[in-house]
Amino acid sequence: MGSNGGGGKSVLWEFHATGPRNLSNPSWRDLIRSSWTDPNYRRIAVSCFVQAAYLLELDRQEKRTGESALAPNWWKPFKYKLVRPLIDSRDGSIYGVLLEWDQLAALSDLIVLRPNGAPKVVLAIRGTVPKQSTVVRDLEDDFRFFTLESLRGSVRFAGALEALKSAIDKHGSNNVCIAGHSLGAGFALQVGKTLAKDGNFVECHLFNPPSVSLGMGLRKLQEKADKVLKRYISGSSSNTGELSHPREEGRVTSEIGEEKLIKEVKRWVPNLYINSCDYICCFYADRSGVATVTTEKHEGHYGAHSKLFVIAKGPKKFLEAHGLQQWWSDDYELQLAVHDSKLMYRHLKSLYVNES
C-alpha cells in the first residue's frame, strides 16, 4: 500500500523540482509569527518528512551518499536533521526516519529558538516501495493488515514504538509527532493508539491510511447478523411484555456510557488526509466515497475525534489519488470534512472499550 518516489529517474524527486512551491523559508520572523501554527504549512512540512523516509530507502538501494543523496533535501529546508533511520531487521531496508529540530542550522538564519508549534522530534514512516529488495517485506505487512487489520506483529511496529517512546522520555509527548503514508500511516495510527492507551498523546498525521481489510468485511457481516438476531429477540420479547422495562433501563445506561466514551475519545485527535478517489483509504470518508466538506471545524454526532481533511478538487486516477505528492502540492483544494469518520471513531473507541 503506497509507493511514492518508488520509480522513475532520481531527478523526479529532487526537492527543487517536485517539492512544494511558494514555501517560505524559516527565518527570525518565525519567532514572532511561527509558520508552524499554520495548518497548511504543518501538513506540507510533515508530508515532506514522510517523502524523506521513502527517499532515504531509495538512496540506500541506489547507493547515493553525500551531496548526491536526495533524502536530506526534504528535511533540511525546515531546519531538521536526521537522528537515525529505522531499519527493518528482516531485510535491512529503511522504513522510517527519526528527525529532530536542528538548532545549529536554525541559528544560521537567526532563529535563536524553536518556533512555536514546531515539534522537537518527528517520526515519519513510509509506505510500500515496489522495488526488488523491499517489496517482499512491504507486501508481507500489507497482507498482515489486510487479513488481521493489525500491524502489531511486525518488527516495524516494535521498532517505531520503541523509537517514539525514547523520544517521549527525552522530550515529552507534547514535543513529539508521528506521521506516515499508506502502510506507514497504518503503523503511525497503531503506534499512536498504543501510546494513547498509556496516556501519552502525540501529534499524529495520517496520509492515505489503509481502510480496507478482510477483518473489516467480516466484522460488517457479523454486525448485520447481530442486528437481525436482536430484532428477532426484540420482537419475541415484545409479545410477552416481560423484558420491556429492563431493556429501557439498559438503553439509558448505554447512552450515559456513550457520552463518557465520547469525552475520552476526544483526548487524542489524529489528522486524517483522504482522497475519496483512493479506494485504499476512502472508507474513512462516508460510504458513498464522496465526502461533504466545509472550511470550518464541525462537531457531529460523535464529536471531533479526528480532523478529516479531504481533497475536494484533486487527482482522480488511483495512483495519483493515493500518492503523497498531492499533500504538499499547491494545485489542489483541501477542505475539512463536515462529518466525522465512523471508521476512525471505532479505532479510537477501542482505546477505552474492550471489543470482542
mmCIF file of C-alpha atoms in Angstrom:
data_model
loop_
_atom_site.group_PDB
_atom_site.id
_atom_site.type_symbol
_atom_site.label_atom_id
_atom_site.label_comp_id
_atom_site.label_asym_id
_atom_site.label_seq_id
_atom_site.Cartn_x
_atom_site.Cartn_y
_atom_site.Cartn_z
ATOM 1 C CA MET A 1 0.000 0.000 0.000
ATOM 2 C CA GLY A 2 1.577 3.164 -1.188
ATOM 3 C CA SER A 3 4.580 3.981 -3.296
ATOM 4 C CA ASN A 4 5.974 7.463 -3.578
ATOM 5 C CA GLY A 5 9.316 8.000 -5.181
ATOM 6 C CA GLY A 6 9.453 4.309 -5.975
ATOM 7 C CA GLY A 7 10.064 4.626 -9.684
ATOM 8 C CA GLY A 8 11.346 6.884 -12.430
ATOM 9 C CA LYS A 9 14.557 8.862 -12.630
ATOM 10 C CA SER A 10 16.021 10.281 -9.441
ATOM 11 C CA VAL A 11 15.728 13.844 -10.788
ATOM 12 C CA LEU A 12 11.937 13.470 -10.465
ATOM 13 C CA TRP A 13 12.311 13.591 -6.695
ATOM 14 C CA GLU A 14 14.734 16.469 -6.377
ATOM 15 C CA PHE A 15 13.257 18.826 -3.789
ATOM 16 C CA HIS A 16 13.639 21.892 -6.010
ATOM 17 C CA ALA A 17 11.866 20.106 -8.892
ATOM 18 C CA THR A 18 8.952 18.306 -7.238
ATOM 19 C CA GLY A 19 8.858 19.740 -3.730
ATOM 20 C CA PRO A 20 6.399 22.381 -2.509
ATOM 21 C CA ARG A 21 6.318 25.672 -4.372
ATOM 22 C CA ASN A 22 5.950 29.072 -2.714
ATOM 23 C CA LEU A 23 7.343 27.674 0.531
ATOM 24 C CA SER A 24 8.558 30.378 2.878
ATOM 25 C CA ASN A 25 11.991 29.691 4.292
ATOM 26 C CA PRO A 26 12.256 29.701 8.101
ATOM 27 C CA SER A 27 13.619 32.998 9.428
ATOM 28 C CA TRP A 28 13.771 35.133 12.577
ATOM 29 C CA ARG A 29 10.204 36.253 11.774
ATOM 30 C CA ASP A 30 9.040 32.796 12.898
ATOM 31 C CA LEU A 31 9.892 33.854 16.441
ATOM 32 C CA ILE A 32 7.151 36.485 16.167
ATOM 33 C CA ARG A 33 4.653 34.615 13.999
ATOM 34 C CA SER A 34 5.521 30.940 13.573
ATOM 35 C CA SER A 35 4.783 29.267 10.238
ATOM 36 C CA TRP A 36 4.162 26.063 12.181
ATOM 37 C CA THR A 37 0.914 27.467 13.575
ATOM 38 C CA ASP A 38 -0.477 27.445 10.015
ATOM 39 C CA PRO A 39 -2.157 24.029 9.376
ATOM 40 C CA ASN A 40 -1.216 24.170 5.684
ATOM 41 C CA TYR A 41 2.471 24.725 6.425
ATOM 42 C CA ARG A 42 2.350 21.952 9.009
ATOM 43 C CA ARG A 43 0.790 19.495 6.536
ATOM 44 C CA ILE A 44 3.332 20.408 3.841
ATOM 45 C CA ALA A 45 6.309 20.038 6.179
ATOM 46 C CA VAL A 46 5.179 16.715 7.658
ATOM 47 C CA SER A 47 4.348 15.230 4.243
ATOM 48 C CA CYS A 48 7.846 16.206 3.072
ATOM 49 C CA PHE A 49 9.319 14.367 6.068
ATOM 50 C CA VAL A 50 7.431 11.229 5.040
ATOM 51 C CA GLN A 51 8.738 11.651 1.497
ATOM 52 C CA ALA A 52 12.228 11.754 3.006
ATOM 53 C CA ALA A 53 11.594 8.301 4.501
ATOM 54 C CA TYR A 54 10.834 6.954 1.022
ATOM 55 C CA LEU A 55 13.890 8.599 -0.477
ATOM 56 C CA LEU A 56 16.275 7.523 2.275
ATOM 57 C CA GLU A 57 15.492 3.905 1.380
ATOM 58 C CA LEU A 58 15.902 4.633 -2.338
ATOM 59 C CA ASP A 59 19.215 6.390 -1.626
ATOM 60 C CA ARG A 60 20.328 3.221 0.150
ATOM 61 C CA GLN A 61 19.272 0.964 -2.705
ATOM 62 C CA GLU A 62 20.842 3.137 -5.391
ATOM 63 C CA LYS A 63 23.955 3.847 -3.290
ATOM 64 C CA ARG A 64 23.547 7.625 -3.237
ATOM 65 C CA THR A 65 25.530 9.275 -0.467
ATOM 66 C CA GLY A 66 26.807 12.741 0.435
ATOM 67 C CA GLU A 67 25.738 15.505 -1.930
ATOM 68 C CA SER A 68 24.124 13.064 -4.365
ATOM 69 C CA ALA A 69 21.640 11.800 -1.729
ATOM 70 C CA LEU A 70 18.075 13.022 -2.266
ATOM 71 C CA ALA A 71 16.505 12.489 1.162
ATOM 72 C CA PRO A 72 18.309 15.213 3.208
ATOM 73 C CA ASN A 73 16.951 17.944 0.950
ATOM 74 C CA TRP A 74 13.440 17.078 2.126
ATOM 75 C CA TRP A 75 14.097 17.866 5.812
ATOM 76 C CA LYS A 76 16.873 20.478 5.716
ATOM 77 C CA PRO A 77 14.708 23.362 4.383
ATOM 78 C CA PHE A 78 12.569 23.040 7.514
ATOM 79 C CA LYS A 79 15.650 23.114 9.811
ATOM 80 C CA TYR A 80 15.546 19.468 10.872
ATOM 81 C CA LYS A 81 18.279 16.850 10.995
ATOM 82 C CA LEU A 82 18.393 13.072 10.880
ATOM 83 C CA VAL A 83 18.750 11.401 14.274
ATOM 84 C CA ARG A 84 18.610 7.868 12.920
ATOM 85 C CA PRO A 85 16.855 5.772 10.308
ATOM 86 C CA LEU A 86 14.505 2.976 11.330
ATOM 87 C CA ILE A 87 15.809 -0.261 9.830
ATOM 88 C CA ASP A 88 13.856 -3.461 9.220
ATOM 89 C CA SER A 89 15.911 -6.322 10.651
ATOM 90 C CA ARG A 90 14.384 -8.759 8.158
ATOM 91 C CA ASP A 91 15.872 -7.230 5.005
ATOM 92 C CA GLY A 92 17.929 -4.240 6.162
ATOM 93 C CA SER A 93 15.594 -1.751 4.478
ATOM 94 C CA ILE A 94 14.854 1.703 5.876
ATOM 95 C CA TYR A 95 11.168 2.126 6.667
ATOM 96 C CA GLY A 96 11.218 5.337 8.675
ATOM 97 C CA VAL A 97 13.223 8.352 9.775
ATOM 98 C CA LEU A 98 13.558 9.962 13.177
ATOM 99 C CA LEU A 99 14.118 13.703 12.718
ATOM 100 C CA GLU A 100 14.946 16.385 15.259
ATOM 101 C CA TRP A 101 14.879 20.176 15.229
ATOM 102 C CA ASP A 102 18.355 21.373 14.170
ATOM 103 C CA GLN A 103 19.064 24.424 16.308
ATOM 104 C CA LEU A 104 22.557 24.869 14.861
ATOM 105 C CA ALA A 105 21.184 25.108 11.311
ATOM 106 C CA ALA A 106 18.442 27.426 12.525
ATOM 107 C CA LEU A 107 20.982 29.850 14.001
ATOM 108 C CA SER A 108 22.378 30.430 10.507
ATOM 109 C CA ASP A 109 19.046 32.137 9.721
ATOM 110 C CA LEU A 110 18.998 33.985 13.059
ATOM 111 C CA ILE A 111 16.400 31.652 14.555
ATOM 112 C CA VAL A 112 17.603 31.535 18.148
ATOM 113 C CA LEU A 113 14.679 29.426 19.458
ATOM 114 C CA ARG A 114 12.499 26.658 18.065
ATOM 115 C CA PRO A 115 9.378 28.364 16.637
ATOM 116 C CA ASN A 116 6.072 27.957 18.402
ATOM 117 C CA GLY A 117 4.308 24.782 17.230
ATOM 118 C CA ALA A 118 7.344 23.177 15.614
ATOM 119 C CA PRO A 119 7.764 19.642 17.007
ATOM 120 C CA LYS A 120 11.084 18.814 18.589
ATOM 121 C CA VAL A 121 11.053 15.294 17.132
ATOM 122 C CA VAL A 122 9.213 13.799 14.139
ATOM 123 C CA LEU A 123 8.965 10.105 13.302
ATOM 124 C CA ALA A 124 7.984 9.619 9.636
ATOM 125 C CA ILE A 125 7.143 6.166 8.222
ATOM 126 C CA ARG A 126 6.967 5.307 4.526
ATOM 127 C CA GLY A 127 4.567 3.007 2.725
ATOM 128 C CA THR A 128 5.267 0.243 0.203
ATOM 129 C CA VAL A 129 8.218 0.639 -2.183
ATOM 130 C CA PRO A 130 7.805 -1.652 -5.230
ATOM 131 C CA LYS A 131 11.485 -2.475 -5.553
ATOM 132 C CA GLN A 132 13.001 -5.944 -5.502
ATOM 133 C CA SER A 133 14.928 -5.521 -2.249
ATOM 134 C CA THR A 134 11.952 -4.177 -0.264
ATOM 135 C CA VAL A 135 8.726 -5.349 -1.860
ATOM 136 C CA VAL A 136 8.616 -8.766 -0.142
ATOM 137 C CA ARG A 137 8.657 -7.406 3.417
ATOM 138 C CA ASP A 138 6.457 -4.454 2.479
ATOM 139 C CA LEU A 139 3.823 -6.749 0.987
ATOM 140 C CA GLU A 140 4.118 -9.058 3.995
ATOM 141 C CA ASP A 141 2.988 -6.182 6.223
ATOM 142 C CA ASP A 142 0.347 -5.133 3.675
ATOM 143 C CA PHE A 143 -1.048 -8.663 3.815
ATOM 144 C CA ARG A 144 -0.835 -8.646 7.609
ATOM 145 C CA PHE A 145 -3.055 -5.576 7.740
ATOM 146 C CA PHE A 146 -5.462 -6.861 5.098
ATOM 147 C CA THR A 147 -6.060 -10.156 6.886
ATOM 148 C CA LEU A 148 -5.757 -9.148 10.549
ATOM 149 C CA GLU A 149 -6.422 -5.378 10.450
ATOM 150 C CA SER A 150 -3.412 -5.107 12.730
ATOM 151 C CA LEU A 151 0.311 -4.458 12.336
ATOM 152 C CA ARG A 152 1.320 -5.223 15.905
ATOM 153 C CA GLY A 153 3.124 -8.432 14.970
ATOM 154 C CA SER A 154 5.509 -6.645 12.624
ATOM 155 C CA VAL A 155 9.085 -5.791 13.585
ATOM 156 C CA ARG A 156 8.417 -2.328 12.170
ATOM 157 C CA PHE A 157 5.677 -1.718 14.710
ATOM 158 C CA ALA A 158 8.019 -2.684 17.550
ATOM 159 C CA GLY A 159 10.827 -0.514 16.156
ATOM 160 C CA ALA A 160 8.642 2.548 15.642
ATOM 161 C CA LEU A 161 7.089 2.206 19.096
ATOM 162 C CA GLU A 162 10.488 1.910 20.755
ATOM 163 C CA ALA A 163 11.829 4.957 18.883
ATOM 164 C CA LEU A 164 8.840 7.095 19.813
ATOM 165 C CA LYS A 165 8.870 6.010 23.462
ATOM 166 C CA SER A 166 12.531 7.008 23.700
ATOM 167 C CA ALA A 167 11.753 10.405 22.163
ATOM 168 C CA ILE A 168 8.875 10.931 24.604
ATOM 169 C CA ASP A 169 11.080 10.026 27.575
ATOM 170 C CA LYS A 170 13.640 12.585 26.423
ATOM 171 C CA HIS A 171 11.458 15.440 25.147
ATOM 172 C CA GLY A 172 7.908 14.821 26.407
ATOM 173 C CA SER A 173 4.857 13.782 24.380
ATOM 174 C CA ASN A 174 3.881 17.408 23.614
ATOM 175 C CA ASN A 175 7.076 17.828 21.593
ATOM 176 C CA VAL A 176 6.801 14.632 19.551
ATOM 177 C CA CYS A 177 4.996 13.973 16.270
ATOM 178 C CA ILE A 178 4.404 10.792 14.243
ATOM 179 C CA ALA A 179 3.340 10.609 10.598
ATOM 180 C CA GLY A 180 3.008 8.065 7.833
ATOM 181 C CA HIS A 181 1.699 7.454 4.338
ATOM 182 C CA SER A 182 -0.376 4.446 3.252
ATOM 183 C CA LEU A 183 1.080 1.387 5.022
ATOM 184 C CA GLY A 184 3.209 3.807 7.041
ATOM 185 C CA ALA A 185 0.036 5.609 8.126
ATOM 186 C CA GLY A 186 -1.279 2.270 9.364
ATOM 187 C CA PHE A 187 1.822 1.896 11.525
ATOM 188 C CA ALA A 188 1.568 5.513 12.718
ATOM 189 C CA LEU A 189 -2.056 5.037 13.760
ATOM 190 C CA GLN A 190 -1.398 1.852 15.703
ATOM 191 C CA VAL A 191 1.720 3.231 17.397
ATOM 192 C CA GLY A 192 -0.227 6.373 18.321
ATOM 193 C CA LYS A 193 -3.090 4.299 19.722
ATOM 194 C CA THR A 194 -0.692 2.198 21.792
ATOM 195 C CA LEU A 195 0.894 5.306 23.296
ATOM 196 C CA ALA A 196 -2.513 6.890 23.926
ATOM 197 C CA LYS A 197 -3.534 3.861 25.982
ATOM 198 C CA ASP A 198 -0.616 4.698 28.284
ATOM 199 C CA GLY A 199 -1.678 8.341 28.487
ATOM 200 C CA ASN A 200 0.929 9.625 26.007
ATOM 201 C CA PHE A 201 -0.920 11.709 23.415
ATOM 202 C CA VAL A 202 1.342 12.568 20.475
ATOM 203 C CA GLU A 203 0.529 14.607 17.391
ATOM 204 C CA CYS A 204 -0.346 12.242 14.550
ATOM 205 C CA HIS A 205 -0.674 12.801 10.781
ATOM 206 C CA LEU A 206 -2.083 10.021 8.580
ATOM 207 C CA PHE A 207 -1.799 10.405 4.799
ATOM 208 C CA ASN A 208 -3.951 7.959 2.786
ATOM 209 C CA PRO A 209 -4.210 5.431 5.663
ATOM 210 C CA PRO A 210 -5.420 1.932 4.677
ATOM 211 C CA SER A 211 -9.104 1.398 5.417
ATOM 212 C CA VAL A 212 -9.842 -1.846 3.572
ATOM 213 C CA SER A 213 -9.278 -5.225 5.231
ATOM 214 C CA LEU A 214 -10.740 -8.705 5.320
ATOM 215 C CA GLY A 215 -11.266 -8.273 9.054
ATOM 216 C CA MET A 216 -13.411 -5.190 8.478
ATOM 217 C CA GLY A 217 -15.527 -7.065 5.934
ATOM 218 C CA LEU A 218 -16.102 -9.960 8.307
ATOM 219 C CA ARG A 219 -16.937 -7.541 11.105
ATOM 220 C CA LYS A 220 -19.599 -5.871 8.959
ATOM 221 C CA LEU A 221 -21.176 -9.267 8.243
ATOM 222 C CA GLN A 222 -21.161 -10.064 11.961
ATOM 223 C CA GLU A 223 -22.755 -6.699 12.805
ATOM 224 C CA LYS A 224 -25.528 -7.308 10.273
ATOM 225 C CA ALA A 225 -26.140 -10.780 11.694
ATOM 226 C CA ASP A 226 -26.258 -9.340 15.231
ATOM 227 C CA LYS A 227 -28.829 -6.736 14.175
ATOM 228 C CA VAL A 228 -31.069 -9.406 12.652
ATOM 229 C CA LEU A 229 -30.773 -11.537 15.798
ATOM 230 C CA LYS A 230 -31.515 -8.590 18.115
ATOM 231 C CA ARG A 231 -34.525 -7.644 16.014
ATOM 232 C CA TYR A 232 -35.829 -11.199 16.290
ATOM 233 C CA ILE A 233 -35.265 -11.297 20.071
ATOM 234 C CA SER A 234 -36.831 -7.853 20.457
ATOM 235 C CA GLY A 235 -39.912 -8.979 18.539
ATOM 236 C CA SER A 236 -40.246 -12.093 20.654
ATOM 237 C CA SER A 237 -39.886 -10.222 23.950
ATOM 238 C CA SER A 238 -42.417 -7.561 22.946
ATOM 239 C CA ASN A 239 -45.054 -10.256 22.580
ATOM 240 C CA THR A 240 -44.664 -11.301 26.215
ATOM 241 C CA GLY A 241 -44.010 -7.770 27.573
ATOM 242 C CA GLU A 242 -41.696 -9.192 30.229
ATOM 243 C CA LEU A 243 -38.447 -7.531 29.127
ATOM 244 C CA SER A 244 -39.675 -4.055 28.186
ATOM 245 C CA HIS A 245 -38.608 -2.284 31.394
ATOM 246 C CA PRO A 246 -35.092 -3.790 31.684
ATOM 247 C CA ARG A 247 -34.447 -3.023 28.028
ATOM 248 C CA GLU A 248 -35.460 0.631 28.517
ATOM 249 C CA GLU A 249 -33.208 0.895 31.566
ATOM 250 C CA GLY A 250 -30.329 -0.647 29.669
ATOM 251 C CA ARG A 251 -30.755 1.880 26.852
ATOM 252 C CA VAL A 252 -30.461 4.826 29.279
ATOM 253 C CA THR A 253 -27.344 3.304 30.859
ATOM 254 C CA SER A 254 -25.867 2.773 27.395
ATOM 255 C CA GLU A 255 -26.460 6.410 26.408
ATOM 256 C CA ILE A 256 -24.752 7.679 29.580
ATOM 257 C CA GLY A 257 -21.794 5.387 28.909
ATOM 258 C CA GLU A 258 -21.555 6.605 25.317
ATOM 259 C CA GLU A 259 -21.383 10.247 26.445
ATOM 260 C CA LYS A 260 -18.477 9.440 28.773
ATOM 261 C CA LEU A 261 -16.799 7.493 25.999
ATOM 262 C CA ILE A 262 -17.067 10.434 23.586
ATOM 263 C CA LYS A 263 -15.275 12.678 26.090
ATOM 264 C CA GLU A 264 -12.461 10.126 26.399
ATOM 265 C CA VAL A 265 -12.155 9.691 22.627
ATOM 266 C CA LYS A 266 -11.663 13.441 22.143
ATOM 267 C CA ARG A 267 -8.435 13.341 24.165
ATOM 268 C CA TRP A 268 -6.395 12.097 21.187
ATOM 269 C CA VAL A 269 -7.197 13.537 17.765
ATOM 270 C CA PRO A 270 -5.232 12.285 14.746
ATOM 271 C CA ASN A 271 -5.162 14.247 11.485
ATOM 272 C CA LEU A 272 -6.536 12.265 8.510
ATOM 273 C CA TYR A 273 -5.745 13.208 4.909
ATOM 274 C CA ILE A 274 -8.031 11.456 2.441
ATOM 275 C CA ASN A 275 -8.660 11.475 -1.295
ATOM 276 C CA SER A 276 -12.113 9.974 -1.919
ATOM 277 C CA CYS A 277 -10.902 8.616 -5.290
ATOM 278 C CA ASP A 278 -8.358 6.454 -3.442
ATOM 279 C CA TYR A 279 -10.082 3.136 -2.782
ATOM 280 C CA ILE A 280 -7.455 2.145 -0.192
ATOM 281 C CA CYS A 281 -8.381 4.940 2.217
ATOM 282 C CA CYS A 282 -11.856 6.006 1.032
ATOM 283 C CA PHE A 283 -13.737 4.137 3.798
ATOM 284 C CA TYR A 284 -12.567 6.801 6.230
ATOM 285 C CA ALA A 285 -14.944 9.063 4.286
ATOM 286 C CA ASP A 286 -18.665 8.259 4.012
ATOM 287 C CA ARG A 287 -19.943 5.053 2.459
ATOM 288 C CA SER A 288 -20.570 6.601 -0.937
ATOM 289 C CA GLY A 289 -16.921 7.690 -1.061
ATOM 290 C CA VAL A 290 -17.995 11.315 -1.541
ATOM 291 C CA ALA A 291 -17.259 13.461 1.485
ATOM 292 C CA THR A 292 -19.241 16.551 2.351
ATOM 293 C CA VAL A 293 -16.720 19.262 3.114
ATOM 294 C CA THR A 294 -16.576 22.602 4.833
ATOM 295 C CA THR A 295 -13.805 25.045 5.646
ATOM 296 C CA GLU A 296 -14.724 25.194 9.311
ATOM 297 C CA LYS A 297 -14.407 22.686 12.121
ATOM 298 C CA HIS A 298 -17.606 20.791 12.828
ATOM 299 C CA GLU A 299 -18.595 18.574 15.718
ATOM 300 C CA GLY A 300 -21.015 15.911 14.543
ATOM 301 C CA HIS A 301 -22.858 13.193 16.406
ATOM 302 C CA TYR A 302 -19.691 11.584 17.677
ATOM 303 C CA GLY A 303 -17.780 14.803 18.383
ATOM 304 C CA ALA A 304 -14.486 15.889 16.816
ATOM 305 C CA HIS A 305 -12.314 12.865 17.315
ATOM 306 C CA SER A 306 -10.483 13.150 14.029
ATOM 307 C CA LYS A 307 -9.579 16.040 11.788
ATOM 308 C CA LEU A 308 -10.607 14.601 8.443
ATOM 309 C CA PHE A 309 -9.122 16.577 5.552
ATOM 310 C CA VAL A 310 -10.420 15.690 2.104
ATOM 311 C CA ILE A 311 -9.104 16.604 -1.332
ATOM 312 C CA ALA A 312 -12.092 18.435 -2.843
ATOM 313 C CA LYS A 313 -10.583 19.152 -6.265
ATOM 314 C CA GLY A 314 -7.607 16.914 -6.860
ATOM 315 C CA PRO A 315 -6.287 13.874 -8.726
ATOM 316 C CA LYS A 316 -8.886 11.303 -9.767
ATOM 317 C CA LYS A 317 -6.705 8.461 -11.061
ATOM 318 C CA PHE A 318 -5.887 5.929 -8.344
ATOM 319 C CA LEU A 319 -2.076 6.126 -8.393
ATOM 320 C CA GLU A 320 -2.167 9.908 -8.120
ATOM 321 C CA ALA A 321 -5.063 9.879 -5.643
ATOM 322 C CA HIS A 322 -3.075 7.534 -3.388
ATOM 323 C CA GLY A 323 0.181 9.433 -3.853
ATOM 324 C CA LEU A 324 1.895 11.560 -1.228
ATOM 325 C CA GLN A 325 2.770 14.439 -3.561
ATOM 326 C CA GLN A 326 -0.781 15.844 -3.531
ATOM 327 C CA TRP A 327 -0.405 16.748 0.156
ATOM 328 C CA TRP A 328 2.369 19.295 -0.409
ATOM 329 C CA SER A 329 1.090 20.492 -3.789
ATOM 330 C CA ASP A 330 -0.411 23.951 -4.310
ATOM 331 C CA ASP A 331 -2.581 22.742 -7.192
ATOM 332 C CA TYR A 332 -5.316 21.012 -5.206
ATOM 333 C CA GLU A 333 -8.090 22.285 -2.989
ATOM 334 C CA LEU A 334 -8.094 20.827 0.507
ATOM 335 C CA GLN A 335 -11.020 21.147 2.904
ATOM 336 C CA LEU A 336 -12.065 19.884 6.318
ATOM 337 C CA ALA A 337 -14.883 17.322 6.233
ATOM 338 C CA VAL A 338 -18.201 18.267 7.769
ATOM 339 C CA HIS A 339 -18.788 14.756 9.065
ATOM 340 C CA ASP A 340 -16.828 12.575 11.446
ATOM 341 C CA SER A 341 -15.167 9.375 10.319
ATOM 342 C CA LYS A 342 -17.068 6.428 11.771
ATOM 343 C CA LEU A 343 -14.143 4.135 10.995
ATOM 344 C CA MET A 344 -11.727 6.371 12.909
ATOM 345 C CA TYR A 345 -14.208 6.566 15.781
ATOM 346 C CA ARG A 346 -14.143 2.776 16.012
ATOM 347 C CA HIS A 347 -10.325 2.862 16.118
ATOM 348 C CA LEU A 348 -10.339 5.433 18.930
ATOM 349 C CA LYS A 349 -13.190 3.772 20.796
ATOM 350 C CA SER A 350 -11.030 0.650 21.101
ATOM 351 C CA LEU A 351 -8.661 2.646 23.341
ATOM 352 C CA TYR A 352 -11.281 2.679 26.077
ATOM 353 C CA VAL A 353 -13.537 -0.298 25.330
ATOM 354 C CA ASN A 354 -12.508 -3.926 25.028
ATOM 355 C CA GLU A 355 -14.255 -5.025 21.862
ATOM 356 C CA SER A 356 -14.827 -8.714 21.342
#
